[in-house]
Amino acid sequence: MSDAVTALGGARAGGPLATVEEAPLRGMVTLRGDFARVGGAVREAVGLGMPKTRQILTMRDRAVAWMSPDELLLLMPYGKAGAVVTLLEGALEGAHFLAVDVSDARACFRISGSGSGAREVLARLCPADLSPSVFGPGEVRRTRLAQVPAAFWMDDSGDVTLICFRSVARYAFDLLANAAEGDAVGFFPAS
Amino acid sequence: MLILTCPYCGIQCDETELAPGGEAHLKREGPGSSDAAFEAYLFERANPMGVHFERWRHANGCGKWFLAVRSTTTLEVYGTYKAQTPEPPAEIVAAIRARVPGWGGRA
C-alpha cells in the first residue's frame, strides 16, 4: 500500500492579509439521499445530527456539512472514511442512497488571518457576499473560486477551511496565495 | 449582472455562479408526436422582449436546476422557484402583474 500524500505536500504561503496553508489529509465522505431517511445513519456514522440548510455541524475531528438539498459532506480523520462508508451502507440498506469516500479526490486549505483577513482573501476570488451579516461561522458556502468550484466554511476564530477538487489544487493554492499578498482593503468590519 | 436567489439553498447567486438552461416550461414532444410538434419543441422559442421564463442551474453551488422570471429588457427579476413546478406559481404571476400591468401571460 502506497503512502497517501496531500496534493501539494503541505504548501504554505503568507502575505500581510492572511496565511494560506494546505491542510493535512482528511477523510471525506459524500452522502446523497433523502434527508428524511438518512438522519439516523449519519448519527450512527459520525455522531452528529442533520445540518440545516447551508449549515455545518462540527464536533472535535468530525463534521457534517450541508451541500445541497440531497447531499451531505461528512468529515472525519483520514483513516476512518472507509469505516464510515461501511457504517452508512449498513444503516441505509434498502434505501436509495449514495455514499462514497472522496478523501483522495479533494484538496483542503486553511486560510488564517487577523481580523477579517480570510474574508478579504476570499472576497477577491469569489462572487459570494462575504460580509459578516451574510456569511459567518457555522455556514458552508459553495461558490466559484475564480474558475473552479469550491466550498468553504469559517470557524469561530475567523479562519476559513476551503475544499476544492484535488486536480485543481495547485491552481487554487496559487490563487489564494496571490490574493493573500497585498494590503488589506478594510472593506469588512473586523468580525 | 443578474442576481438570482436559488430556491434550494437560499443564496443570492451572482450570474457567474450559475449556468443558463434556456426557456422554461417547454413541453417535451416525444415519439408519437407529429413532425410539426417535434420541430416546434426543438426549435421554436418565445424570445420575448419583456417577461421571460428561464431555466438556470446553480452550477457552482448546490447544483440544482431552478426557474427564474426576469425581464429581458431591464433584467428586473420577478422571482425564482423550484424546477419541479409545471406552471408558474400564483405568487410569481402576481409579482409580474404588479410590475408589468399589461403583461399578456406566458407566450
PDB file of C-alpha atoms in Angstrom:
ATOM      1  CA  MET A   1       0.000   0.000   0.000  1.00  0.00           C
ATOM      2  CA  SER A   2       1.486   3.318  -1.009  1.00  0.00           C
ATOM      3  CA  ASP A   3       1.608   6.229   1.401  1.00  0.00           C
ATOM      4  CA  ALA A   4      -1.177   8.740   0.964  1.00  0.00           C
ATOM      5  CA  VAL A   5       0.056  12.301   0.497  1.00  0.00           C
ATOM      6  CA  THR A   6      -1.665  15.624   0.008  1.00  0.00           C
ATOM      7  CA  ALA A   7      -1.650  17.260  -3.424  1.00  0.00           C
ATOM      8  CA  LEU A   8       0.943  19.922  -2.612  1.00  0.00           C
ATOM      9  CA  GLY A   9       2.874  18.411   0.292  1.00  0.00           C
ATOM     10  CA  GLY A  10       1.577  20.904   2.846  1.00  0.00           C
ATOM     11  CA  ALA A  11       2.406  24.011   0.828  1.00  0.00           C
ATOM     12  CA  ARG A  12       2.314  27.272   2.712  1.00  0.00           C
ATOM     13  CA  ALA A  13       2.308  30.906   1.655  1.00  0.00           C
ATOM     14  CA  GLY A  14       1.686  34.088   3.519  1.00  0.00           C
ATOM     15  CA  GLY A  15       1.069  37.739   2.962  1.00  0.00           C
ATOM     16  CA  PRO A  16       0.079  40.731   5.052  1.00  0.00           C
ATOM     17  CA  LEU A  17      -3.550  39.730   4.757  1.00  0.00           C
ATOM     18  CA  ALA A  18      -3.531  36.043   5.635  1.00  0.00           C
ATOM     19  CA  THR A  19      -1.613  32.783   5.677  1.00  0.00           C
ATOM     20  CA  VAL A  20      -2.656  30.060   3.262  1.00  0.00           C
ATOM     21  CA  GLU A  21      -1.709  26.532   4.135  1.00  0.00           C
ATOM     22  CA  GLU A  22      -2.571  23.180   2.653  1.00  0.00           C
ATOM     23  CA  ALA A  23      -4.295  21.150   5.340  1.00  0.00           C
ATOM     24  CA  PRO A  24      -3.267  17.585   6.179  1.00  0.00           C
ATOM     25  CA  LEU A  25      -5.227  14.699   4.702  1.00  0.00           C
ATOM     26  CA  ARG A  26      -8.770  14.485   5.935  1.00  0.00           C
ATOM     27  CA  GLY A  27     -11.420  11.832   5.475  1.00  0.00           C
ATOM     28  CA  MET A  28     -14.392  12.983   3.422  1.00  0.00           C
ATOM     29  CA  VAL A  29     -17.489  11.036   2.518  1.00  0.00           C
ATOM     30  CA  THR A  30     -20.214  12.288   0.204  1.00  0.00           C
ATOM     31  CA  LEU A  31     -23.660  11.082   1.163  1.00  0.00           C
ATOM     32  CA  ARG A  32     -26.598  11.605  -1.146  1.00  0.00           C
ATOM     33  CA  GLY A  33     -30.105  10.517  -0.346  1.00  0.00           C
ATOM     34  CA  ASP A  34     -33.464  11.570   1.040  1.00  0.00           C
ATOM     35  CA  PHE A  35     -32.744  13.749   4.090  1.00  0.00           C
ATOM     36  CA  ALA A  36     -35.873  12.411   5.764  1.00  0.00           C
ATOM     37  CA  ARG A  37     -34.269   8.958   5.838  1.00  0.00           C
ATOM     38  CA  VAL A  38     -30.530   9.424   6.331  1.00  0.00           C
ATOM     39  CA  GLY A  39     -30.541  11.189   9.720  1.00  0.00           C
ATOM     40  CA  GLY A  40     -30.177   8.025  11.789  1.00  0.00           C
ATOM     41  CA  ALA A  41     -27.377   6.705   9.611  1.00  0.00           C
ATOM     42  CA  VAL A  42     -25.454   9.995   9.859  1.00  0.00           C
ATOM     43  CA  ARG A  43     -25.721   9.942  13.644  1.00  0.00           C
ATOM     44  CA  GLU A  44     -24.502   6.345  13.706  1.00  0.00           C
ATOM     45  CA  ALA A  45     -21.600   7.064  11.334  1.00  0.00           C
ATOM     46  CA  VAL A  46     -20.207  10.333  12.702  1.00  0.00           C
ATOM     47  CA  GLY A  47     -22.225  11.028  15.854  1.00  0.00           C
ATOM     48  CA  LEU A  48     -23.740  14.268  14.597  1.00  0.00           C
ATOM     49  CA  GLY A  49     -27.270  15.351  13.734  1.00  0.00           C
ATOM     50  CA  MET A  50     -28.561  16.682  10.443  1.00  0.00           C
ATOM     51  CA  PRO A  51     -27.422  20.189   9.494  1.00  0.00           C
ATOM     52  CA  LYS A  52     -29.941  22.822   8.449  1.00  0.00           C
ATOM     53  CA  THR A  53     -29.697  24.432   5.025  1.00  0.00           C
ATOM     54  CA  ARG A  54     -26.105  25.643   4.401  1.00  0.00           C
ATOM     55  CA  GLN A  55     -25.069  24.686   7.933  1.00  0.00           C
ATOM     56  CA  ILE A  56     -22.006  22.762   9.106  1.00  0.00           C
ATOM     57  CA  LEU A  57     -22.063  20.904  12.417  1.00  0.00           C
ATOM     58  CA  THR A  58     -18.698  20.204  13.988  1.00  0.00           C
ATOM     59  CA  MET A  59     -17.688  18.025  16.894  1.00  0.00           C
ATOM     60  CA  ARG A  60     -13.940  17.619  17.517  1.00  0.00           C
ATOM     61  CA  ASP A  61     -12.474  15.959  14.383  1.00  0.00           C
ATOM     62  CA  ARG A  62     -15.841  15.215  12.768  1.00  0.00           C
ATOM     63  CA  ALA A  63     -18.267  17.374  10.867  1.00  0.00           C
ATOM     64  CA  VAL A  64     -21.376  17.220   8.717  1.00  0.00           C
ATOM     65  CA  ALA A  65     -21.856  19.877   6.057  1.00  0.00           C
ATOM     66  CA  TRP A  66     -24.990  20.652   4.028  1.00  0.00           C
ATOM     67  CA  MET A  67     -24.042  20.652   0.354  1.00  0.00           C
ATOM     68  CA  SER A  68     -27.416  20.584  -1.428  1.00  0.00           C
ATOM     69  CA  PRO A  69     -30.990  19.507  -0.600  1.00  0.00           C
ATOM     70  CA  ASP A  70     -29.974  15.862  -1.050  1.00  0.00           C
ATOM     71  CA  GLU A  71     -26.244  15.878  -0.400  1.00  0.00           C
ATOM     72  CA  LEU A  72     -24.125  15.948   2.747  1.00  0.00           C
ATOM     73  CA  LEU A  73     -20.373  16.004   3.174  1.00  0.00           C
ATOM     74  CA  LEU A  74     -19.135  14.084   6.197  1.00  0.00           C
ATOM     75  CA  LEU A  75     -15.671  14.862   7.541  1.00  0.00           C
ATOM     76  CA  MET A  76     -13.616  12.580   9.751  1.00  0.00           C
ATOM     77  CA  PRO A  77      -9.972  11.564  10.298  1.00  0.00           C
ATOM     78  CA  TYR A  78      -8.397  10.285   7.084  1.00  0.00           C
ATOM     79  CA  GLY A  79      -8.186   6.642   8.080  1.00  0.00           C
ATOM     80  CA  LYS A  80     -11.824   6.473   9.201  1.00  0.00           C
ATOM     81  CA  ALA A  81     -13.510   7.218   5.859  1.00  0.00           C
ATOM     82  CA  GLY A  82     -13.762   3.586   4.775  1.00  0.00           C
ATOM     83  CA  ALA A  83     -15.335   2.581   8.064  1.00  0.00           C
ATOM     84  CA  VAL A  84     -17.849   5.428   7.821  1.00  0.00           C
ATOM     85  CA  VAL A  85     -18.911   4.304   4.337  1.00  0.00           C
ATOM     86  CA  THR A  86     -19.374   0.768   5.631  1.00  0.00           C
ATOM     87  CA  LEU A  87     -21.487   2.038   8.541  1.00  0.00           C
ATOM     88  CA  LEU A  88     -23.648   4.144   6.207  1.00  0.00           C
ATOM     89  CA  GLU A  89     -24.146   1.267   3.795  1.00  0.00           C
ATOM     90  CA  GLY A  90     -25.256  -0.963   6.652  1.00  0.00           C
ATOM     91  CA  ALA A  91     -27.597   1.609   8.178  1.00  0.00           C
ATOM     92  CA  LEU A  92     -29.200   2.580   4.869  1.00  0.00           C
ATOM     93  CA  GLU A  93     -29.575  -0.856   3.376  1.00  0.00           C
ATOM     94  CA  GLY A  94     -32.661  -0.982   1.142  1.00  0.00           C
ATOM     95  CA  ALA A  95     -32.891   2.800   0.776  1.00  0.00           C
ATOM     96  CA  HIS A  96     -31.951   4.745  -2.344  1.00  0.00           C
ATOM     97  CA  PHE A  97     -28.693   6.484  -1.450  1.00  0.00           C
ATOM     98  CA  LEU A  98     -25.073   7.004  -2.408  1.00  0.00           C
ATOM     99  CA  ALA A  99     -22.111   7.024  -0.024  1.00  0.00           C
ATOM    100  CA  VAL A 100     -18.632   7.484  -1.483  1.00  0.00           C
ATOM    101  CA  ASP A 101     -15.230   8.003   0.077  1.00  0.00           C
ATOM    102  CA  VAL A 102     -13.978  11.144  -1.693  1.00  0.00           C
ATOM    103  CA  SER A 103     -10.987  11.843   0.605  1.00  0.00           C
ATOM    104  CA  ASP A 104      -8.453  11.448  -2.197  1.00  0.00           C
ATOM    105  CA  ALA A 105     -10.475  13.497  -4.686  1.00  0.00           C
ATOM    106  CA  ARG A 106     -10.209  16.727  -2.719  1.00  0.00           C
ATOM    107  CA  ALA A 107      -7.676  19.289  -1.660  1.00  0.00           C
ATOM    108  CA  CYS A 108      -8.166  21.221   1.545  1.00  0.00           C
ATOM    109  CA  PHE A 109      -6.703  24.607   2.547  1.00  0.00           C
ATOM    110  CA  ARG A 110      -6.668  26.678   5.728  1.00  0.00           C
ATOM    111  CA  ILE A 111      -6.791  30.437   5.385  1.00  0.00           C
ATOM    112  CA  SER A 112      -5.984  32.269   8.586  1.00  0.00           C
ATOM    113  CA  GLY A 113      -5.542  35.962   9.045  1.00  0.00           C
ATOM    114  CA  SER A 114      -6.015  38.537  11.708  1.00  0.00           C
ATOM    115  CA  GLY A 115      -9.289  40.433  11.758  1.00  0.00           C
ATOM    116  CA  SER A 116     -11.203  39.901   8.543  1.00  0.00           C
ATOM    117  CA  GLY A 117      -8.104  38.847   6.555  1.00  0.00           C
ATOM    118  CA  ALA A 118      -9.520  35.492   5.464  1.00  0.00           C
ATOM    119  CA  ARG A 119     -12.764  37.168   4.395  1.00  0.00           C
ATOM    120  CA  GLU A 120     -10.875  39.595   2.209  1.00  0.00           C
ATOM    121  CA  VAL A 121      -8.814  36.868   0.569  1.00  0.00           C
ATOM    122  CA  LEU A 122     -11.990  35.024  -0.435  1.00  0.00           C
ATOM    123  CA  ALA A 123     -13.810  38.182  -1.470  1.00  0.00           C
ATOM    124  CA  ARG A 124     -11.068  38.802  -4.015  1.00  0.00           C
ATOM    125  CA  LEU A 125     -11.765  35.459  -5.684  1.00  0.00           C
ATOM    126  CA  CYS A 126     -15.434  34.610  -5.198  1.00  0.00           C
ATOM    127  CA  PRO A 127     -18.697  36.227  -6.296  1.00  0.00           C
ATOM    128  CA  ALA A 128     -20.149  35.369  -2.862  1.00  0.00           C
ATOM    129  CA  ASP A 129     -21.343  38.015  -0.417  1.00  0.00           C
ATOM    130  CA  LEU A 130     -18.855  37.637   2.436  1.00  0.00           C
ATOM    131  CA  SER A 131     -19.994  40.471   4.667  1.00  0.00           C
ATOM    132  CA  PRO A 132     -20.310  39.352   8.310  1.00  0.00           C
ATOM    133  CA  SER A 133     -24.071  39.952   8.232  1.00  0.00           C
ATOM    134  CA  VAL A 134     -24.482  37.334   5.473  1.00  0.00           C
ATOM    135  CA  PHE A 135     -21.675  34.810   5.931  1.00  0.00           C
ATOM    136  CA  GLY A 136     -20.442  33.760   9.343  1.00  0.00           C
ATOM    137  CA  PRO A 137     -19.125  30.812  11.332  1.00  0.00           C
ATOM    138  CA  GLY A 138     -21.105  27.595  11.026  1.00  0.00           C
ATOM    139  CA  GLU A 139     -22.191  28.202   7.446  1.00  0.00           C
ATOM    140  CA  VAL A 140     -20.961  26.401   4.330  1.00  0.00           C
ATOM    141  CA  ARG A 141     -20.761  28.401   1.147  1.00  0.00           C
ATOM    142  CA  ARG A 142     -20.321  26.613  -2.167  1.00  0.00           C
ATOM    143  CA  THR A 143     -19.278  29.005  -4.852  1.00  0.00           C
ATOM    144  CA  ARG A 144     -16.809  29.739  -7.595  1.00  0.00           C
ATOM    145  CA  LEU A 145     -13.155  30.393  -6.764  1.00  0.00           C
ATOM    146  CA  ALA A 146     -12.057  32.271  -9.898  1.00  0.00           C
ATOM    147  CA  GLN A 147     -12.542  29.477 -12.465  1.00  0.00           C
ATOM    148  CA  VAL A 148     -13.129  26.435 -10.266  1.00  0.00           C
ATOM    149  CA  PRO A 149     -15.892  25.349  -7.886  1.00  0.00           C
ATOM    150  CA  ALA A 150     -15.036  25.380  -4.189  1.00  0.00           C
ATOM    151  CA  ALA A 151     -16.705  25.218  -0.796  1.00  0.00           C
ATOM    152  CA  PHE A 152     -15.608  26.891   2.401  1.00  0.00           C
ATOM    153  CA  TRP A 153     -16.675  27.484   5.958  1.00  0.00           C
ATOM    154  CA  MET A 154     -15.454  29.646   8.789  1.00  0.00           C
ATOM    155  CA  ASP A 155     -14.769  28.633  12.351  1.00  0.00           C
ATOM    156  CA  ASP A 156     -15.330  30.818  15.406  1.00  0.00           C
ATOM    157  CA  SER A 157     -11.823  32.281  15.207  1.00  0.00           C
ATOM    158  CA  GLY A 158     -12.478  33.683  11.717  1.00  0.00           C
ATOM    159  CA  ASP A 159     -10.181  31.187   9.996  1.00  0.00           C
ATOM    160  CA  VAL A 160     -11.542  29.567   6.866  1.00  0.00           C
ATOM    161  CA  THR A 161     -11.302  25.980   5.623  1.00  0.00           C
ATOM    162  CA  LEU A 162     -11.686  25.641   1.875  1.00  0.00           C
ATOM    163  CA  ILE A 163     -12.070  22.476  -0.169  1.00  0.00           C
ATOM    164  CA  CYS A 164     -11.817  22.047  -3.924  1.00  0.00           C
ATOM    165  CA  PHE A 165     -11.090  19.259  -6.359  1.00  0.00           C
ATOM    166  CA  ARG A 166      -7.608  17.814  -5.977  1.00  0.00           C
ATOM    167  CA  SER A 167      -6.950  18.143  -9.702  1.00  0.00           C
ATOM    168  CA  VAL A 168      -7.035  21.949  -9.337  1.00  0.00           C
ATOM    169  CA  ALA A 169      -5.150  22.104  -6.020  1.00  0.00           C
ATOM    170  CA  ARG A 170      -2.157  23.980  -7.427  1.00  0.00           C
ATOM    171  CA  TYR A 171      -4.388  26.487  -9.218  1.00  0.00           C
ATOM    172  CA  ALA A 172      -6.473  27.095  -6.101  1.00  0.00           C
ATOM    173  CA  PHE A 173      -3.426  27.431  -3.862  1.00  0.00           C
ATOM    174  CA  ASP A 174      -1.745  29.923  -6.211  1.00  0.00           C
ATOM    175  CA  LEU A 175      -4.941  31.965  -6.363  1.00  0.00           C
ATOM    176  CA  LEU A 176      -5.252  32.078  -2.602  1.00  0.00           C
ATOM    177  CA  ALA A 177      -1.561  32.851  -2.099  1.00  0.00           C
ATOM    178  CA  ASN A 178      -1.761  35.662  -4.635  1.00  0.00           C
ATOM    179  CA  ALA A 179      -4.902  37.076  -3.005  1.00  0.00           C
ATOM    180  CA  ALA A 180      -3.223  36.973   0.417  1.00  0.00           C
ATOM    181  CA  GLU A 181      -0.499  39.268  -0.831  1.00  0.00           C
ATOM    182  CA  GLY A 182      -1.024  42.989  -0.773  1.00  0.00           C
ATOM    183  CA  ASP A 183      -2.520  45.071   1.946  1.00  0.00           C
ATOM    184  CA  ALA A 184      -5.956  44.902   3.453  1.00  0.00           C
ATOM    185  CA  VAL A 185      -8.654  46.946   1.802  1.00  0.00           C
ATOM    186  CA  GLY A 186     -10.542  47.092   5.088  1.00  0.00           C
ATOM    187  CA  PHE A 187     -13.926  46.744   3.453  1.00  0.00           C
ATOM    188  CA  PHE A 188     -15.271  44.372   6.071  1.00  0.00           C
ATOM    189  CA  PRO A 189     -15.558  45.484   9.684  1.00  0.00           C
ATOM    190  CA  ALA A 190     -13.407  43.271  11.928  1.00  0.00           C
ATOM    191  CA  SER A 191     -15.550  40.288  12.866  1.00  0.00           C
TER     192      SER A 191
ATOM    193  CA  MET B   1     -25.242  41.492 -13.936  1.00  0.00           C
ATOM    194  CA  LEU B   2     -28.093  39.232 -12.895  1.00  0.00           C
ATOM    195  CA  ILE B   3     -28.525  38.194  -9.272  1.00  0.00           C
ATOM    196  CA  LEU B   4     -30.931  35.287  -8.778  1.00  0.00           C
ATOM    197  CA  THR B   5     -31.931  33.728  -5.474  1.00  0.00           C
ATOM    198  CA  CYS B   6     -31.569  29.948  -5.567  1.00  0.00           C
ATOM    199  CA  PRO B   7     -34.817  28.487  -4.184  1.00  0.00           C
ATOM    200  CA  TYR B   8     -32.968  25.421  -2.873  1.00  0.00           C
ATOM    201  CA  CYS B   9     -30.126  26.914  -0.855  1.00  0.00           C
ATOM    202  CA  GLY B  10     -31.454  30.457  -0.480  1.00  0.00           C
ATOM    203  CA  ILE B  11     -28.248  32.070  -1.685  1.00  0.00           C
ATOM    204  CA  GLN B  12     -28.354  35.219  -3.762  1.00  0.00           C
ATOM    205  CA  CYS B  13     -26.269  33.972  -6.663  1.00  0.00           C
ATOM    206  CA  ASP B  14     -24.273  36.096  -8.964  1.00  0.00           C
ATOM    207  CA  GLU B  15     -24.870  35.214 -12.622  1.00  0.00           C
ATOM    208  CA  THR B  16     -21.324  33.839 -12.900  1.00  0.00           C
ATOM    209  CA  GLU B  17     -22.137  31.190 -10.299  1.00  0.00           C
ATOM    210  CA  LEU B  18     -24.963  29.871 -12.472  1.00  0.00           C
ATOM    211  CA  ALA B  19     -25.321  28.049 -15.764  1.00  0.00           C
ATOM    212  CA  PRO B  20     -28.147  29.107 -18.105  1.00  0.00           C
ATOM    213  CA  GLY B  21     -30.571  26.497 -19.413  1.00  0.00           C
ATOM    214  CA  GLY B  22     -32.769  28.320 -21.903  1.00  0.00           C
ATOM    215  CA  GLU B  23     -36.518  28.775 -21.876  1.00  0.00           C
ATOM    216  CA  ALA B  24     -38.577  27.186 -19.108  1.00  0.00           C
ATOM    217  CA  HIS B  25     -41.872  25.283 -19.163  1.00  0.00           C
ATOM    218  CA  LEU B  26     -41.302  23.633 -22.543  1.00  0.00           C
ATOM    219  CA  LYS B  27     -43.479  20.604 -23.140  1.00  0.00           C
ATOM    220  CA  ARG B  28     -41.494  17.680 -24.447  1.00  0.00           C
ATOM    221  CA  GLU B  29     -42.778  16.121 -27.652  1.00  0.00           C
ATOM    222  CA  GLY B  30     -41.598  12.539 -27.741  1.00  0.00           C
ATOM    223  CA  PRO B  31     -42.163   9.523 -30.012  1.00  0.00           C
ATOM    224  CA  GLY B  32     -45.670   9.526 -31.445  1.00  0.00           C
ATOM    225  CA  SER B  33     -45.908  13.294 -31.774  1.00  0.00           C
ATOM    226  CA  SER B  34     -46.313  14.924 -35.175  1.00  0.00           C
ATOM    227  CA  ASP B  35     -43.264  16.185 -37.035  1.00  0.00           C
ATOM    228  CA  ALA B  36     -44.500  19.763 -36.710  1.00  0.00           C
ATOM    229  CA  ALA B  37     -44.930  19.455 -32.935  1.00  0.00           C
ATOM    230  CA  PHE B  38     -41.490  17.880 -32.542  1.00  0.00           C
ATOM    231  CA  GLU B  39     -39.870  20.585 -34.640  1.00  0.00           C
ATOM    232  CA  ALA B  40     -41.599  23.272 -32.577  1.00  0.00           C
ATOM    233  CA  TYR B  41     -40.402  21.608 -29.368  1.00  0.00           C
ATOM    234  CA  LEU B  42     -36.835  21.517 -30.656  1.00  0.00           C
ATOM    235  CA  PHE B  43     -36.525  24.904 -32.281  1.00  0.00           C
ATOM    236  CA  GLU B  44     -39.358  27.331 -31.566  1.00  0.00           C
ATOM    237  CA  ARG B  45     -38.734  29.631 -28.618  1.00  0.00           C
ATOM    238  CA  ALA B  46     -40.751  32.574 -27.331  1.00  0.00           C
ATOM    239  CA  ASN B  47     -37.832  35.032 -27.353  1.00  0.00           C
ATOM    240  CA  PRO B  48     -39.948  37.870 -25.925  1.00  0.00           C
ATOM    241  CA  MET B  49     -38.978  41.454 -25.318  1.00  0.00           C
ATOM    242  CA  GLY B  50     -40.004  41.694 -21.688  1.00  0.00           C
ATOM    243  CA  VAL B  51     -41.099  38.952 -19.273  1.00  0.00           C
ATOM    244  CA  HIS B  52     -39.209  35.712 -19.859  1.00  0.00           C
ATOM    245  CA  PHE B  53     -39.292  32.362 -18.052  1.00  0.00           C
ATOM    246  CA  GLU B  54     -35.892  30.717 -17.860  1.00  0.00           C
ATOM    247  CA  ARG B  55     -34.115  27.664 -16.511  1.00  0.00           C
ATOM    248  CA  TRP B  56     -30.928  28.142 -14.517  1.00  0.00           C
ATOM    249  CA  ARG B  57     -28.640  25.720 -12.712  1.00  0.00           C
ATOM    250  CA  HIS B  58     -26.762  26.644  -9.561  1.00  0.00           C
ATOM    251  CA  ALA B  59     -23.703  25.056 -11.138  1.00  0.00           C
ATOM    252  CA  ASN B  60     -21.051  26.302  -8.726  1.00  0.00           C
ATOM    253  CA  GLY B  61     -23.283  25.889  -5.703  1.00  0.00           C
ATOM    254  CA  CYS B  62     -25.857  23.266  -4.762  1.00  0.00           C
ATOM    255  CA  GLY B  63     -26.036  22.016  -8.369  1.00  0.00           C
ATOM    256  CA  LYS B  64     -29.835  22.219  -8.616  1.00  0.00           C
ATOM    257  CA  TRP B  65     -31.935  23.427 -11.526  1.00  0.00           C
ATOM    258  CA  PHE B  66     -34.436  26.172 -10.801  1.00  0.00           C
ATOM    259  CA  LEU B  67     -36.666  28.511 -12.766  1.00  0.00           C
ATOM    260  CA  ALA B  68     -36.500  32.283 -12.873  1.00  0.00           C
ATOM    261  CA  VAL B  69     -38.653  35.008 -14.379  1.00  0.00           C
ATOM    262  CA  ARG B  70     -36.972  38.181 -15.484  1.00  0.00           C
ATOM    263  CA  SER B  71     -37.338  40.987 -17.944  1.00  0.00           C
ATOM    264  CA  THR B  72     -35.123  40.638 -20.986  1.00  0.00           C
ATOM    265  CA  THR B  73     -35.058  44.420 -21.397  1.00  0.00           C
ATOM    266  CA  THR B  74     -34.435  45.693 -17.855  1.00  0.00           C
ATOM    267  CA  LEU B  75     -33.030  42.480 -16.250  1.00  0.00           C
ATOM    268  CA  GLU B  76     -35.537  43.001 -13.421  1.00  0.00           C
ATOM    269  CA  VAL B  77     -36.109  39.665 -11.688  1.00  0.00           C
ATOM    270  CA  TYR B  78     -39.734  38.907 -10.756  1.00  0.00           C
ATOM    271  CA  GLY B  79     -38.983  35.736  -8.841  1.00  0.00           C
ATOM    272  CA  THR B  80     -37.414  32.287  -8.775  1.00  0.00           C
ATOM    273  CA  TYR B  81     -38.981  28.934  -7.979  1.00  0.00           C
ATOM    274  CA  LYS B  82     -38.127  25.256  -7.966  1.00  0.00           C
ATOM    275  CA  ALA B  83     -37.781  23.336 -11.199  1.00  0.00           C
ATOM    276  CA  GLN B  84     -40.378  20.745 -10.150  1.00  0.00           C
ATOM    277  CA  THR B  85     -43.159  23.260 -10.857  1.00  0.00           C
ATOM    278  CA  PRO B  86     -45.122  22.585 -14.058  1.00  0.00           C
ATOM    279  CA  GLU B  87     -46.758  26.041 -14.185  1.00  0.00           C
ATOM    280  CA  PRO B  88     -45.637  29.419 -12.805  1.00  0.00           C
ATOM    281  CA  PRO B  89     -46.890  29.674  -9.182  1.00  0.00           C
ATOM    282  CA  ALA B  90     -49.640  32.192  -8.391  1.00  0.00           C
ATOM    283  CA  GLU B  91     -47.346  34.456  -6.330  1.00  0.00           C
ATOM    284  CA  ILE B  92     -44.891  34.711  -9.229  1.00  0.00           C
ATOM    285  CA  VAL B  93     -47.680  35.618 -11.649  1.00  0.00           C
ATOM    286  CA  ALA B  94     -48.939  38.210  -9.133  1.00  0.00           C
ATOM    287  CA  ALA B  95     -45.429  39.668  -8.828  1.00  0.00           C
ATOM    288  CA  ILE B  96     -45.174  40.009 -12.607  1.00  0.00           C
ATOM    289  CA  ARG B  97     -48.632  41.595 -12.904  1.00  0.00           C
ATOM    290  CA  ALA B  98     -47.791  44.076 -10.152  1.00  0.00           C
ATOM    291  CA  ARG B  99     -44.757  45.276 -12.072  1.00  0.00           C
ATOM    292  CA  VAL B 100     -46.000  44.800 -15.664  1.00  0.00           C
ATOM    293  CA  PRO B 101     -49.734  45.659 -15.685  1.00  0.00           C
ATOM    294  CA  GLY B 102     -50.199  44.934 -19.384  1.00  0.00           C
ATOM    295  CA  TRP B 103     -48.462  41.555 -19.339  1.00  0.00           C
ATOM    296  CA  GLY B 104     -50.256  39.203 -21.696  1.00  0.00           C
ATOM    297  CA  GLY B 105     -49.293  35.971 -19.965  1.00  0.00           C
ATOM    298  CA  ARG B 106     -46.795  33.333 -20.936  1.00  0.00           C
ATOM    299  CA  ALA B 107     -46.465  33.014 -24.708  1.00  0.00           C
TER     300      ALA B 107
END
